[in-house]
Short mmCIF file of C-alpha atoms in Angstrom, two decimals:
data_model
loop_
_atom_site.label_atom_id
_atom_site.label_comp_id
_atom_site.label_asym_id
_atom_site.label_seq_id
_atom_site.Cartn_x
_atom_site.Cartn_y
_atom_site.Cartn_z
CA UNK A 339 -52.89 42.82 1.92
CA UNK A 340 -49.38 41.79 2.88
CA UNK A 341 -48.24 38.61 1.19
CA UNK A 342 -48.24 35.46 3.29
CA UNK A 343 -45.78 32.58 3.31
CA UNK A 344 -47.88 29.48 2.65
CA UNK A 345 -46.70 25.87 2.76
CA UNK A 346 -48.85 23.45 0.75
CA UNK A 347 -48.30 19.79 1.57
CA UNK A 348 -49.62 17.40 -1.07
CA UNK A 349 -50.05 13.79 -0.02
CA UNK A 350 -49.62 10.78 -2.26
CA UNK A 351 -53.37 10.16 -2.28
CA UNK A 352 -53.95 13.71 -3.58
CA UNK A 353 -51.32 13.43 -6.30
CA UNK A 354 -52.45 9.99 -7.51
CA UNK A 355 -56.19 10.26 -6.93
CA UNK A 356 -56.01 6.93 -5.14
CA UNK A 357 -54.57 5.15 -8.19
CA UNK A 358 -51.07 3.89 -8.93
CA UNK A 359 -50.41 6.74 -11.38
CA UNK A 360 -49.68 10.44 -10.93
CA UNK A 361 -52.86 12.37 -11.70
CA UNK A 362 -51.26 15.11 -13.79
CA UNK A 363 -54.59 16.71 -14.68
CA UNK A 364 -55.25 17.32 -10.99
CA UNK A 365 -51.64 18.33 -10.38
CA UNK A 366 -51.87 21.10 -12.98
CA UNK A 367 -55.05 22.36 -11.29
CA UNK A 368 -53.22 22.53 -7.94
CA UNK A 369 -50.34 24.34 -9.64
CA UNK A 370 -52.80 26.83 -11.16
CA UNK A 371 -54.11 27.63 -7.68
CA UNK A 372 -50.58 28.08 -6.31
CA UNK A 373 -49.65 30.29 -9.27
CA UNK A 374 -52.69 32.47 -8.64
CA UNK A 375 -51.63 33.05 -5.04
CA UNK A 376 -48.05 33.67 -6.18
CA UNK A 377 -49.23 36.37 -8.59
CA UNK A 378 -51.14 37.96 -5.71
CA UNK A 379 -47.86 38.42 -3.84
CA UNK A 380 -47.82 35.37 -1.59
CA UNK A 381 -44.76 33.15 -1.13
CA UNK A 382 -45.59 29.52 -1.92
CA UNK A 383 -43.72 26.41 -0.78
CA UNK A 384 -44.75 22.95 -1.98
CA UNK A 385 -44.00 19.85 0.08
CA UNK A 386 -44.58 16.93 -2.25
CA UNK A 387 -45.06 13.25 -1.59
CA UNK A 388 -45.26 10.43 -4.19
CA UNK A 389 -41.58 9.99 -5.14
CA UNK A 390 -41.74 6.23 -4.62
CA UNK A 391 -45.12 6.04 -6.38
CA UNK A 392 -43.63 7.99 -9.31
CA UNK A 393 -40.65 5.64 -9.39
CA UNK A 394 -42.87 2.56 -9.51
CA UNK A 395 -44.92 4.08 -12.32
CA UNK A 396 -41.86 5.08 -14.37
CA UNK A 397 -40.36 1.58 -14.09
CA UNK A 398 -43.61 -0.13 -15.05
CA UNK A 399 -44.62 -1.29 -11.56
CA UNK A 400 -41.92 -3.95 -11.04
CA UNK A 401 -42.38 -6.69 -8.45
CA UNK A 402 -39.76 -5.90 -5.81
CA UNK A 403 -38.95 -7.07 -2.31
CA UNK A 404 -39.74 -4.42 0.30
CA UNK A 405 -36.12 -3.77 1.25
CA UNK A 406 -34.70 -0.37 2.18
CA UNK A 407 -32.41 -0.52 -0.87
CA UNK A 408 -35.34 -1.10 -3.23
CA UNK A 409 -37.33 1.73 -1.67
CA UNK A 410 -34.33 4.02 -2.01
CA UNK A 411 -33.91 2.96 -5.63
CA UNK A 412 -37.57 3.74 -6.38
CA UNK A 413 -37.24 7.09 -4.62
CA UNK A 414 -34.10 7.96 -6.61
CA UNK A 415 -35.87 7.22 -9.90
CA UNK A 416 -39.16 8.78 -8.84
CA UNK A 417 -37.65 11.96 -7.45
CA UNK A 418 -36.30 12.93 -10.87
CA UNK A 419 -39.67 12.21 -12.48
CA UNK A 420 -41.52 14.14 -9.81
CA UNK A 421 -39.40 17.30 -9.95
CA UNK A 422 -39.52 17.29 -13.77
CA UNK A 423 -43.31 17.10 -13.57
CA UNK A 424 -43.54 19.99 -11.10
CA UNK A 425 -41.09 22.01 -13.18
CA UNK A 426 -43.05 21.53 -16.39
CA UNK A 427 -46.38 22.35 -14.73
CA UNK A 428 -45.16 25.51 -13.01
CA UNK A 429 -43.46 26.56 -16.26
CA UNK A 430 -46.93 26.80 -17.81
CA UNK A 431 -47.45 29.81 -15.55
CA UNK A 432 -43.97 31.24 -16.06
CA UNK A 433 -42.73 30.14 -12.64
CA UNK A 434 -39.46 28.45 -11.70
CA UNK A 435 -39.06 25.76 -9.06
CA UNK A 436 -36.11 24.78 -6.89
CA UNK A 437 -35.77 21.37 -5.28
CA UNK A 438 -34.82 20.87 -1.62
CA UNK A 439 -34.31 17.28 -0.43
CA UNK A 440 -34.07 17.04 3.35
CA UNK A 441 -33.65 14.49 6.11
CA UNK A 442 -34.13 14.80 9.85
CA UNK A 443 -30.36 15.16 10.18
CA UNK A 444 -30.52 18.34 8.08
CA UNK A 445 -33.05 19.80 10.50
CA UNK A 446 -31.39 18.73 13.76
CA UNK A 447 -27.79 19.71 13.02
CA UNK A 448 -27.51 23.44 13.67
CA UNK A 449 -25.22 24.28 10.76
CA UNK A 450 -27.20 22.21 8.26
CA UNK A 451 -30.46 23.67 9.59
CA UNK A 452 -29.19 27.20 9.02
CA UNK A 453 -27.94 26.32 5.55
CA UNK A 454 -31.33 24.81 4.67
CA UNK A 455 -33.06 27.91 6.03
CA UNK A 456 -30.81 30.22 4.00
CA UNK A 457 -31.40 28.19 0.81
CA UNK A 458 -35.14 28.29 1.37
CA UNK A 459 -35.13 32.03 2.00
CA UNK A 460 -32.99 32.67 -1.08
CA UNK A 461 -35.47 30.77 -3.26
CA UNK A 462 -38.39 32.73 -1.82
CA UNK A 463 -36.56 36.05 -2.14
CA UNK A 464 -36.08 35.35 -5.85
CA UNK A 465 -39.75 34.37 -6.27
CA UNK A 466 -38.86 30.74 -6.99
CA UNK A 467 -41.22 27.99 -5.77
CA UNK A 468 -39.35 25.65 -3.37
CA UNK A 469 -40.40 22.03 -3.87
CA UNK A 470 -39.48 20.02 -0.78
CA UNK A 471 -39.41 16.28 -0.19
CA UNK A 472 -37.63 13.92 2.13
CA UNK A 473 -34.38 12.63 0.66
CA UNK A 474 -35.56 9.02 0.63
CA UNK A 475 -32.82 7.96 -1.78
CA UNK A 476 -30.19 8.29 0.97
CA UNK A 477 -32.20 8.44 4.20
CA UNK A 478 -32.15 5.56 6.64
CA UNK A 479 -34.64 4.98 9.44
CA UNK A 480 -32.25 6.71 11.83
CA UNK A 481 -32.22 9.99 9.93
CA UNK A 482 -35.70 10.04 8.36
CA UNK A 483 -38.39 12.45 9.40
CA UNK A 484 -40.57 9.52 8.39
CA UNK A 485 -43.55 11.26 6.81
CA UNK A 486 -44.13 14.42 4.82
CA UNK A 487 -46.74 15.75 7.23
CA UNK A 488 -44.12 16.30 9.91
CA UNK A 489 -41.59 17.36 7.26
CA UNK A 490 -44.02 20.05 6.09
CA UNK A 491 -44.41 21.32 9.66
CA UNK A 492 -40.66 21.68 9.96
CA UNK A 493 -40.50 23.35 6.55
CA UNK A 494 -43.14 25.82 7.75
CA UNK A 495 -41.02 26.60 10.81
CA UNK A 496 -37.91 26.87 8.63
CA UNK A 497 -39.67 29.41 6.41
CA UNK A 498 -41.40 31.18 9.34
CA UNK A 499 -44.62 30.55 7.42
CA UNK A 500 -48.02 32.04 8.15
CA UNK A 501 -50.06 29.04 7.00
CA UNK A 502 -49.54 25.30 6.54
CA UNK A 503 -52.10 23.54 4.34
CA UNK A 504 -52.18 19.74 4.64
CA UNK A 505 -54.12 18.41 1.66
CA UNK A 506 -55.30 14.82 1.85
CA UNK A 507 -58.14 12.54 0.70
CA UNK A 508 -60.28 13.37 3.76
CA UNK A 509 -62.31 16.51 4.43
CA UNK A 510 -60.57 17.00 7.78
CA UNK A 511 -60.70 15.63 11.30
CA UNK A 512 -64.01 14.06 12.33
CA UNK A 513 -65.65 13.19 15.65
CA UNK A 514 -65.53 9.53 14.53
CA UNK A 515 -64.27 7.55 11.55
CA UNK A 516 -66.48 8.74 8.65
CA UNK A 517 -65.72 5.59 6.69
CA UNK A 518 -67.86 3.48 8.99
CA UNK A 519 -69.85 5.95 11.08
CA UNK A 520 -72.49 7.97 9.18
CA UNK A 521 -73.01 10.22 12.22
CA UNK A 522 -69.40 11.45 12.20
CA UNK A 523 -69.18 15.26 12.21
CA UNK A 524 -66.40 17.40 10.80
CA UNK A 525 -64.45 19.29 13.50
CA UNK A 526 -64.07 22.76 11.98
CA UNK A 527 -61.62 24.21 14.53
CA UNK A 528 -59.30 22.76 17.15
CA UNK A 529 -58.02 24.84 20.06
CA UNK A 530 -56.55 22.02 22.15
CA UNK A 531 -54.83 18.83 21.00
CA UNK A 532 -55.23 16.21 23.73
CA UNK A 533 -55.33 12.42 24.04
CA UNK A 534 -59.05 12.33 23.24
CA UNK A 535 -58.43 14.09 19.95
CA UNK A 536 -55.46 11.88 19.14
CA UNK A 537 -57.68 8.80 19.47
CA UNK A 538 -59.89 10.18 16.71
CA UNK A 539 -56.95 10.28 14.29
CA UNK A 540 -56.96 7.07 12.27
CA UNK A 541 -54.52 5.59 9.76
CA UNK A 542 -53.91 6.26 6.08
CA UNK A 543 -57.04 5.72 4.00
CA UNK A 544 -55.43 4.94 0.66
CA UNK A 545 -52.47 2.90 1.85
CA UNK A 546 -50.36 4.67 -0.78
CA UNK A 547 -48.50 7.05 1.53
CA UNK A 548 -46.65 6.96 4.83
CA UNK A 549 -48.85 9.49 6.64
CA UNK A 550 -52.37 9.26 8.05
CA UNK A 551 -54.52 11.55 10.15
CA UNK A 552 -52.35 10.82 13.21
CA UNK A 553 -49.23 12.25 11.57
CA UNK A 554 -51.23 15.26 10.39
CA UNK A 555 -52.28 15.90 13.98
CA UNK A 556 -48.63 15.66 15.07
CA UNK A 557 -47.63 18.11 12.34
CA UNK A 558 -50.41 20.52 13.27
CA UNK A 559 -49.32 20.48 16.90
CA UNK A 560 -45.68 21.19 16.04
CA UNK A 561 -46.46 23.97 13.56
CA UNK A 562 -49.09 25.82 15.61
CA UNK A 563 -46.75 25.92 18.62
CA UNK A 564 -44.29 27.75 16.36
CA UNK A 565 -46.89 30.33 15.37
CA UNK A 566 -48.17 28.78 12.14
CA UNK A 567 -51.89 28.40 11.33
CA UNK A 568 -52.64 24.88 10.08
CA UNK A 569 -55.53 23.46 8.06
CA UNK A 570 -56.27 19.84 7.14
CA UNK A 571 -58.57 19.59 4.11
CA UNK A 572 -59.28 17.51 1.05
CA UNK A 573 -57.43 18.32 -2.12
CA UNK A 574 -60.54 17.66 -4.23
CA UNK A 575 -62.46 20.83 -3.29
CA UNK A 576 -62.46 23.40 -6.13
CA UNK A 577 -60.12 26.34 -5.42
CA UNK A 578 -59.25 24.79 -2.06
CA UNK A 579 -55.79 26.37 -1.77
CA UNK A 580 -57.01 29.88 -2.52
CA UNK A 581 -60.02 29.49 -0.24
CA UNK A 582 -57.87 28.33 2.66
CA UNK A 583 -55.41 31.18 2.09
CA UNK A 584 -58.36 33.58 2.27
CA UNK A 585 -59.48 32.08 5.59
CA UNK A 586 -62.60 30.25 4.36
CA UNK A 587 -64.00 27.67 6.77
CA UNK A 588 -62.93 24.57 4.91
CA UNK A 589 -61.58 21.43 6.58
CA UNK A 590 -60.21 21.47 10.13
CA UNK A 591 -58.31 24.57 11.22
CA UNK A 592 -55.71 24.70 14.01
CA UNK A 593 -55.07 28.36 14.95
CA UNK A 594 -51.49 29.32 15.81
CA UNK A 595 -50.69 29.60 19.51
CA UNK A 596 -48.51 32.67 18.92
CA UNK A 597 -47.20 34.73 16.04
CA UNK A 598 -44.01 33.27 14.53
CA UNK A 599 -42.00 36.28 15.73
CA UNK A 600 -43.40 36.12 19.28
CA UNK A 601 -42.75 32.39 19.41
CA UNK A 602 -39.19 32.80 18.12
CA UNK A 603 -38.38 35.56 20.57
CA UNK A 604 -39.79 33.55 23.46
CA UNK A 605 -37.49 30.73 22.40
CA UNK A 606 -34.50 33.08 22.34
CA UNK A 607 -35.21 34.16 25.91
CA UNK A 608 -36.22 30.77 27.28
CA UNK A 609 -33.94 28.58 25.18
CA UNK A 610 -30.30 27.59 25.65
CA UNK A 611 -28.13 30.04 27.64
CA UNK A 612 -26.05 32.55 25.65
CA UNK A 613 -22.70 31.22 24.45
CA UNK A 614 -20.87 34.53 24.32
CA UNK A 615 -21.01 38.31 24.32
CA UNK A 616 -20.90 40.98 21.62
CA UNK A 617 -19.85 44.41 22.90
CA UNK A 618 -21.15 47.29 20.79
CA UNK A 619 -20.56 51.03 20.50
CA UNK A 620 -22.99 53.87 21.29
CA UNK A 621 -24.09 54.14 17.67
CA UNK A 622 -25.13 50.51 17.59
CA UNK A 623 -26.99 50.93 20.90
CA UNK A 624 -28.98 53.81 19.43
CA UNK A 625 -29.73 51.95 16.20
CA UNK A 626 -30.87 48.79 17.99
CA UNK A 627 -32.75 50.39 20.89
CA UNK A 628 -34.26 53.53 19.35
CA UNK A 629 -34.57 52.70 15.65
CA UNK A 630 -35.37 48.99 15.82
CA UNK A 631 -32.45 48.16 13.53
CA UNK A 632 -30.50 44.95 13.09
CA UNK A 633 -27.01 44.76 14.58
CA UNK A 634 -24.37 45.42 11.92
CA UNK A 635 -20.70 44.39 12.12
CA UNK A 636 -19.75 48.07 11.99
CA UNK A 637 -21.06 48.63 15.52
CA UNK A 638 -19.22 45.72 17.13
CA UNK A 639 -16.12 46.60 19.17
CA UNK A 640 -15.36 43.33 20.99
CA UNK A 641 -16.32 39.65 20.78
CA UNK A 642 -16.09 37.36 23.81
CA UNK A 643 -16.62 33.62 24.09
CA UNK A 644 -16.69 30.79 21.60
CA UNK A 645 -19.98 30.42 19.78
CA UNK A 646 -21.16 29.02 16.51
CA UNK A 647 -23.36 30.52 13.87
CA UNK A 648 -26.97 30.22 15.02
CA UNK A 649 -26.24 30.27 18.76
CA UNK A 650 -27.57 32.83 21.22
CA UNK A 651 -25.32 35.66 22.45
CA UNK A 652 -25.62 38.68 24.73
CA UNK A 653 -25.36 42.18 23.28
CA UNK A 654 -23.55 44.45 25.75
CA UNK A 655 -23.44 48.27 25.73
CA UNK A 656 -20.31 50.42 26.40
CA UNK A 657 -21.16 50.50 30.14
CA UNK A 658 -21.01 46.69 30.31
CA UNK A 659 -24.77 46.18 30.68
CA UNK A 660 -26.65 43.56 28.66
CA UNK A 661 -29.16 45.38 26.49
CA UNK A 662 -30.36 42.57 24.21
CA UNK A 663 -30.01 38.92 23.34
CA UNK A 664 -30.00 37.43 19.89
CA UNK A 665 -29.15 34.66 17.45
CA UNK A 666 -25.91 35.39 15.63
CA UNK A 667 -25.54 34.96 11.87
CA UNK A 668 -21.76 34.43 12.17
CA UNK A 669 -19.58 32.46 14.55
CA UNK A 670 -17.21 34.15 17.01
CA UNK A 671 -14.16 33.69 14.80
CA UNK A 672 -15.86 35.28 11.80
CA UNK A 673 -17.20 38.17 13.88
CA UNK A 674 -13.71 38.85 15.17
CA UNK A 675 -12.59 39.35 11.57
CA UNK A 676 -15.48 41.56 10.45
CA UNK A 677 -16.13 43.62 13.61
CA UNK A 678 -15.98 47.37 12.98
CA UNK A 679 -16.22 46.85 9.21
CA UNK A 680 -18.89 47.93 6.76
CA UNK A 681 -21.28 45.17 5.67
CA UNK A 682 -20.12 45.37 2.06
CA UNK A 683 -16.68 44.16 3.22
CA UNK A 684 -17.92 40.87 4.71
CA UNK A 685 -17.45 38.67 1.65
CA UNK A 686 -14.07 40.27 0.90
CA UNK A 687 -12.82 39.58 4.42
CA UNK A 688 -14.30 36.09 4.85
CA UNK A 689 -14.53 34.83 1.29
CA UNK A 690 -18.27 34.17 1.84
CA UNK A 691 -21.21 35.78 3.59
CA UNK A 692 -24.43 34.94 5.41
CA UNK A 693 -25.99 38.35 4.93
CA UNK A 694 -25.18 41.95 5.77
CA UNK A 695 -26.10 41.83 9.47
CA UNK A 696 -24.50 40.20 12.49
CA UNK A 697 -27.87 39.70 14.18
CA UNK A 698 -31.14 40.32 12.35
CA UNK A 699 -33.82 42.33 14.08
CA UNK A 700 -36.20 39.35 14.00
CA UNK A 701 -33.59 37.31 15.87
CA UNK A 702 -33.02 39.93 18.56
CA UNK A 703 -34.86 40.54 21.86
CA UNK A 704 -34.42 43.80 23.77
CA UNK A 705 -34.07 43.43 27.54
#
């Protein structure tokens, strides 16, 4: 079975067991499950909450005013404690972790988004476990994603993940609030997210985190539209991560609306208009059209327009006809310098590189 890319979001209530302390015994069990999937060839990404909770615990639960500065201070202290904990637990299984701290600004600015995506892919390519959290130590309300449910959905899109697992202290989404309605039934699968369903999503049960069922529903809607399967489940079920990865009917599942590649290519066609043109030679036409190859700098003969890295461009054949459209790995100025050159010359010519291709096959749509 081909390895999947799986994002596991762990809420504060899961990591603390509803207490004020990190539940390290449970954390090591979750790590064991992730390590098992990693050994099976899957790519695992952890989105972790509980930085502020870890900061409070490390400082002995000080009495502090609820100011932004105090929250940022607790996050700064707690983030170091949290990543050290994850590092030590994954080290038990011989695995390395790499920390990515993000804000909404990192995901909305095109250049920063691409840099974050490249960092994430590099970690996964080297079989390192990315551990992602919001950068609460510097984030303000204006640049915060606001909750790690929605952050995990964006991380799943960033990684072009197959599955997003949202682990919480509830079994999933119910037909009514199970805390006060004994007749509430678990909804095992959701095909349509509408206003009726949103009304069923209540607030945070524990009060320890920033996300509740409503933010999980938002995250599920965002991720499934990008081609990612999503499951909301409790983190207390034995082997829950492995069971969800295997497709067991646990929690509430939100099937993807399209494959990630189909969704991405639809966006390329239906998204912003192309910002320029890349004219290619006959060899590149053959490689792209007949062999399904990526577009290499070697096959580029002319660059027209002003476009940035990550923007859509037209690919034009020697007869002047548009044959494809794609998302460029390099801006127009860089392409002008590397056109017609072998890929191994990119870093020599530019002093840096974003990969060996001008446009990757997954970022290219044939017309």
